Amino acid sequence: MPAWPDAPLVVAFLTRVTRRRVGIAAAQGAAAGFAVALVMLSVGWLGRTSLVAAIGAGATLAAAGLTMHVVMTVRRGRSAAALVELRAPECRNVVVTASQIIERPSHVRDYIGARVCRDAAATIARLDVARLLPVKRTAAAFGVAMSCWIAGVLLLGGRPSAMSGLTLIPGATIDIVHVDAVVTPPAYSGRSAQTLRDPARLTTLAGSRVQLTISAAAETIAFETITGRQTLRPTAARTFSGELIADADGFIALEPLGADGQRGMRRLIGLSVDDDQPPRVRVTAPGKDLFLPDPKRAIDLAIEADDDIGLSSLVVRYTRVAGSGENFTFTDGEVPLDITRTSGQAWTATGVLRLAALELAPGDMIVYRAVATDARPGASPTESDSWVVEIIAPGAVAMEGFAVDDEQDRYALSQQMVIIKTEQLIARKATLSSDAFVDQAQNLAAEQRRVRAEFVFMMGGELAEAGVDIEQLHEEEEAAGEHDLAAGRLANQGRADLIRAIRSMSLAATSLVAAELPTALADEKAALAALQRAFARSRYILRTLTERERLDLSRRLTGELAALVRDSRPAATPVDNPRVAELRRSLAGLAAIAGADRLAPADARRIAAAAQDLLRIDPASDALAQVAARLTDAATALAADRLRDARPSLDRATLDLAAVVRAELLDAPRRRATPDAAQLEGLLGDALRRRVR
Amino acid sequence: MTGQILRGLAVLIAIAGVIDPSINSMRRTQHPVAIVSSDAPADAQLADRIAREFASDFAVVRGPLAGAAAVVVAGDRLPNDIATFPASTPAFAVTHLSEVPAAHITAVRAPAAATIQSRVPLTAIVRVERGKGRSVEVSLQHAGLTIDRVTQSLTTDDERVSVNLTFVPTAEGPMPLSISAGFEDRSIRERADVLVNVDRREWTVLAFDRRPSWLSTFVRRALEDDSRFVVTSRVVTSRSVSTDTGQPPGSLDELPSLALFDAVVIGAPEELTDRDVAGLEAFLRRRGGAVCLLLDQQVPGPYERLLGVGAWATAGTSTPASIDVTGGDPVRLLATELAWPVQLPPGSSTLATSVPTAGDTSVSRPIVWSAPAGSGRIIASGALDAWRFRDSAPSAFDRFWRTLIADAAAASPRLVEIQLDQPLLATGEATGAGIVVRDASLAEPGTATTLKGTVSVVLETPSGLVPVRAWPDGAPGHFRATFNAPDSPGTYRLGVTGNGTRVDTPVVVTSTAVARPTPDERDLIAAWTSSRGGITVPSTRLLEVRDALDRALHSTQEHTTWYPMRSAWWIVVFALALGVEWWMRRRRGLV
């Protein structure tokens, strides 16, 4: 700075002017930023997804406005001296002159500089910076803009916008602008809510609450699901709300309606509901039935359980069955478990089933199973397979019905296993003590009885129903069966062979209890031979026949041979698969639209309806949902008069729908040979065969 | 002086002519080679080019030549006049290969008719030239809409791709379809139009079991649940006792009542009697029907007469073996008990084979197979216990049998068959129709009765019936008619009444030209040349044909004697020399 006495005064004055001017520019920029933010908030471009987003957007825009205006003012605006001269013409350019020569003092002589600065100082002494640069208006504008923005944030922040424009012009297009979906899974799942804007498809857990907020230029909205239809009325300006509990696959169709009944473009949202799967639980150790002579043993248990969402409990329950004859007592209890929670979804547990504490007597039984529950309210517990611990006693029979395998080979295999074990025991007899030998023979007897019991069960319990002790064969029924067989009324010999097998098994079990293994072995083999005859391929036991082939029992064993007539039934009249018929109809409708030379916006409604029909045909089909989504895209594009976008989506949807229908159908026979060619081929075949002979 | 020279020259020629000197030399033998082509301009151009290229090495003749040492066919089509060459003549062929990328639809295989309850398979054969590294896109359109699209990569410069497309009918009636092929960037598109008549035809099937059979029962149920079949059945449950569905014939040896069915499905075939087998044989040969034998155990019986199998093999597995359809959709059966012929009867074809499992050293076995029997076909299944594995996930029991029986039944001829050469025509275009009256066509030859076949053909138009003349066409019961498409576009019907039975078929006439496949007989040409010891090469490898001709014709250098004075041109020189010499003398005033 030059050493002129009044120069500092001038510089200080100009500095004050500059600071005030920057402050005003900042306030103006920020006000503009708030105004822009308010506008964008109102039209729904920014800040409508959450409050934080609204505040962030406003602050950012205000800061941007502030910065931009300050920079522009500093870079492009007049100098402070020029501004003073502009606002105070009485300065007669002396302030500008002083400012310029202070910047470049070497260009003037000292006395001139001192004189100009002195005059400038005298002039600015009469000036008031506050009057030169008033802040009142700027402050008011800033305050109003910020207040409006704050109010806007409080009122609109985080709420879906009503429409793209601030006002709806009467007679304007009826349309849905946005659909905001909040999917709230059931509380027990522990999953958080999900917010989606304009979803084409919602995938939810069964029981989830789906809240829809629809921004639409409409009077009402028809809200349709696969189960029904309702009308939504606005809850706020151009805002509609609806909700449903997602409990099955389906769709949500939203159709805006005007006051005059005018219909807008339908919005379709596929709904895919995932069921909460029940827990899976299994006893991994011992994982088999036990037949023990010792009622004091402790049995180590290991259990595994898992669930798709989360487990809430895991226990092992047992039922103690004690008594005999018709005097049974049943006592329930639980086994304490040591549970390891690997994760919320997978648990393992160990425990010890102490038989001593249960005071079991020979012939008593423990039936135990693991039980797991998940957190779903009202859900039934899931049980593992039930396993049996039986304290064996001579003459007792394992209770049938716990684990009957329906594969017929298993019966023969089980009997074969008894035979093998018997042969092994005979071979090991010399190495065993007498008690151990008897003990193991009785174990085998229990297994033999169990195999036998399953056959009795398979025969439909007819021996038991007849009031017969299943240990003994009912001679009268067998005789009736023999008569039946002799009369040639049964299609095969399976039943008789099965009865013989059961009888041989009874004899074998009796011999095993008495530790007479050679006798038992002969009976076991006889039983096996009878089983193999019973299960020969051409002689399956015809237990289950369809209605159309059910035997006419009234004709069995009755009537005269001469009165035999053919059973004549009308020919079956199958109907076309209704799903395929519906899909084909949809495809035809879609092809009619897509095949047209020109698409018109009016076709959008037909396309949207076709999409809804597809979801109605099979809400659970992912392929159809995808086709429906493409159709919705096409309808939306068409409604917006974007024909270029609509055509590819429509073509692709048609192609995909054709693929879905195609997968449901069988190939038509391919082009057949001409009659000449068929004749020629036959003649050639005949000639070749004659030559080979 | 000049006169003397000329006179001397004439004298020398005369003396040399009297002497008749000879010159010995080694020369290449020039065998006569005929270059033939079809009438197509492109083929003719190629033939001319070959003739130019070979002219220096062979005595080339453009066209058929009796006594030609070899014949070379130019183009992708066999010319008609190749029949004039004896079988001993070596044959070669040069086919087209475009210099620029090109795609041609050479054939379209589509059924003339299909039921609406099924999807219609079409196969397009596309020949793509100069397309290596690119992709060819083949699409199917109906009413301007693309229904199916397949893209296939190309690995060579001259590739023929077979593309399977599927049409899903949505309505009954004649459906004009269009197949287009071209490169993926759509730079080149070629089109071929076809017509498929979609109807609701049902196939009549008789299921006949001499004893209850699980396999037959479940096959019958699969058919009964399909609306394309009308199933009539008889299951003999005991002596003189049966369960019937519908009105089955009294026995299998009644051809008139059996002929009402398109296919007969036999369960427990070992129970068939000799009379049953005779009846089925008549059904196969005189009806042209299909018989499907479902074995559930392999035991001998009269039915083996139908199959002509010498010996059977059987196998049992602990886990179900897969039985996959040969060359078709991935449809499979499962079975643990299998039976198959040790050697398939001559002329038979395998429909489904067992798939060897991991660690199984056996080869694929023909488990389901068919053999021609007269005009009919007999199908045998050795998947003895396939009925046990009907779960739709691993197996396709219902799908398999429905498809198999539908194919067999559809191949059985109707009382009157019409086969149009082109059912899709441009206005005024001519086409032909083959007509076969089944009973006359399949009647047993040598019978004393006179075969009689009466046929009348009309084209139904809006303005009335237009009679079409039909002529006998060689074999008994075969007729042929030709007619021109009407001048107005639309759908017409060609009605045929044969021996009192009336059938009709649609004819669609369009105002625009109908695009048809460009036939490609390269396989036929290759087979023909191969059978005659020759080769077939594309036009870019023309020299290979010349080398092959050299080898085939044993072109060698031979010792030849040349008599220069035996040329007639010497007379001209001689006369000219004397004439000029005389003229010069006259000019000088001498005589």
GROMACS .gro file of N, CA, C and O in nm, chain A residues 675 678-680 682-683 686, chain B residues 284-289 372-377 411-413 441-442:
model
   96
  675PRO      N    1  -4.806  -9.263  -4.905
  675PRO     CA    2  -4.849  -9.404  -4.916
  675PRO      C    3  -4.753  -9.486  -5.001
  675PRO      O    4  -4.725  -9.602  -4.968
  678ALA      N    5  -4.448  -9.568  -4.790
  678ALA     CA    6  -4.478  -9.667  -4.686
  678ALA      C    7  -4.488  -9.807  -4.748
  678ALA      O    8  -4.437  -9.904  -4.693
  679GLN      N    9  -4.552  -9.813  -4.864
  679GLN     CA   10  -4.565  -9.944  -4.930
  679GLN      C   11  -4.428  -9.997  -4.970
  679GLN      O   12  -4.397 -10.114  -4.951
  680LEU      N   13  -4.347  -9.907  -5.022
  680LEU     CA   14  -4.214  -9.946  -5.067
  680LEU      C   15  -4.129  -9.996  -4.951
  680LEU      O   16  -4.059 -10.097  -4.959
  682GLY      N   17  -4.239 -10.123  -4.675
  682GLY     CA   18  -4.291 -10.253  -4.632
  682GLY      C   19  -4.242 -10.364  -4.723
  682GLY      O   20  -4.200 -10.471  -4.676
  683LEU      N   21  -4.245 -10.340  -4.853
  683LEU     CA   22  -4.200 -10.442  -4.947
  683LEU      C   23  -4.051 -10.471  -4.928
  683LEU      O   24  -4.009 -10.587  -4.931
  686ASP      N   25  -4.011 -10.679  -4.615
  686ASP     CA   26  -4.051 -10.818  -4.639
  686ASP      C   27  -3.943 -10.892  -4.717
  686ASP      O   28  -3.908 -11.007  -4.684
  977LEU      N   29  -5.226 -10.489  -4.055
  977LEU     CA   30  -5.103 -10.419  -4.092
  977LEU      C   31  -5.092 -10.405  -4.243
  977LEU      O   32  -5.059 -10.297  -4.295
  978ARG      N   33  -5.120 -10.511  -4.314
  978ARG     CA   34  -5.090 -10.511  -4.457
  978ARG      C   35  -5.205 -10.457  -4.541
  978ARG      O   36  -5.181 -10.391  -4.642
  979ARG      N   37  -5.327 -10.485  -4.504
  979ARG     CA   38  -5.438 -10.443  -4.590
  979ARG      C   39  -5.506 -10.317  -4.539
  979ARG      O   40  -5.589 -10.258  -4.606
  980ARG      N   41  -5.477 -10.279  -4.417
  980ARG     CA   42  -5.529 -10.152  -4.366
  980ARG      C   43  -5.417 -10.047  -4.360
  980ARG      O   44  -5.441  -9.928  -4.360
  981GLY      N   45  -5.293 -10.098  -4.350
  981GLY     CA   46  -5.182 -10.004  -4.334
  981GLY      C   47  -5.178  -9.945  -4.195
  981GLY      O   48  -5.125  -9.836  -4.173
  982GLY      N   49  -5.234 -10.018  -4.099
  982GLY     CA   50  -5.242  -9.966  -3.962
  982GLY      C   51  -5.116  -9.988  -3.882
  982GLY      O   52  -5.017 -10.044  -3.931
 1065PRO      N   53  -4.141 -10.225  -4.051
 1065PRO     CA   54  -4.252 -10.217  -4.146
 1065PRO      C   55  -4.313 -10.355  -4.169
 1065PRO      O   56  -4.242 -10.456  -4.165
 1066ALA      N   57  -4.442 -10.356  -4.188
 1066ALA     CA   58  -4.512 -10.481  -4.221
 1066ALA      C   59  -4.616 -10.443  -4.325
 1066ALA      O   60  -4.719 -10.386  -4.291
 1067GLY      N   61  -4.586 -10.469  -4.449
 1067GLY     CA   62  -4.672 -10.418  -4.554
 1067GLY      C   63  -4.669 -10.267  -4.552
 1067GLY      O   64  -4.564 -10.206  -4.537
 1068SER      N   65  -4.786 -10.207  -4.561
 1068SER     CA   66  -4.791 -10.060  -4.552
 1068SER      C   67  -4.799 -10.014  -4.408
 1068SER      O   68  -4.794  -9.894  -4.381
 1069GLY      N   69  -4.817 -10.106  -4.318
 1069GLY     CA   70  -4.829 -10.070  -4.177
 1069GLY      C   71  -4.698 -10.082  -4.104
 1069GLY      O   72  -4.593 -10.112  -4.163
 1070ARG      N   73  -4.703 -10.054  -3.976
 1070ARG     CA   74  -4.583 -10.062  -3.893
 1070ARG      C   75  -4.618 -10.134  -3.765
 1070ARG      O   76  -4.724 -10.114  -3.707
 1104ALA      N   77  -4.964  -9.215  -3.898
 1104ALA     CA   78  -4.905  -9.271  -4.020
 1104ALA      C   79  -4.998  -9.369  -4.090
 1104ALA      O   80  -4.971  -9.411  -4.202
 1105SER      N   81  -5.107  -9.405  -4.023
 1105SER     CA   82  -5.201  -9.499  -4.085
 1105SER      C   83  -5.286  -9.424  -4.188
 1105SER      O   84  -5.345  -9.321  -4.155
 1106PRO      N   85  -5.292  -9.476  -4.309
 1106PRO     CA   86  -5.364  -9.401  -4.413
 1106PRO      C   87  -5.515  -9.403  -4.390
 1106PRO      O   88  -5.570  -9.499  -4.334
 1134SER      N   89  -5.565  -9.964  -5.310
 1134SER     CA   90  -5.419  -9.958  -5.309
 1134SER      C   91  -5.357 -10.074  -5.231
 1134SER      O   92  -5.254 -10.128  -5.271
 1135LEU      N   93  -5.422 -10.112  -5.120
 1135LEU     CA   94  -5.362 -10.213  -5.033
 1135LEU      C   95  -5.426 -10.350  -5.050
 1135LEU      O   96  -5.400 -10.441  -4.970
   0.00000   0.00000   0.00000
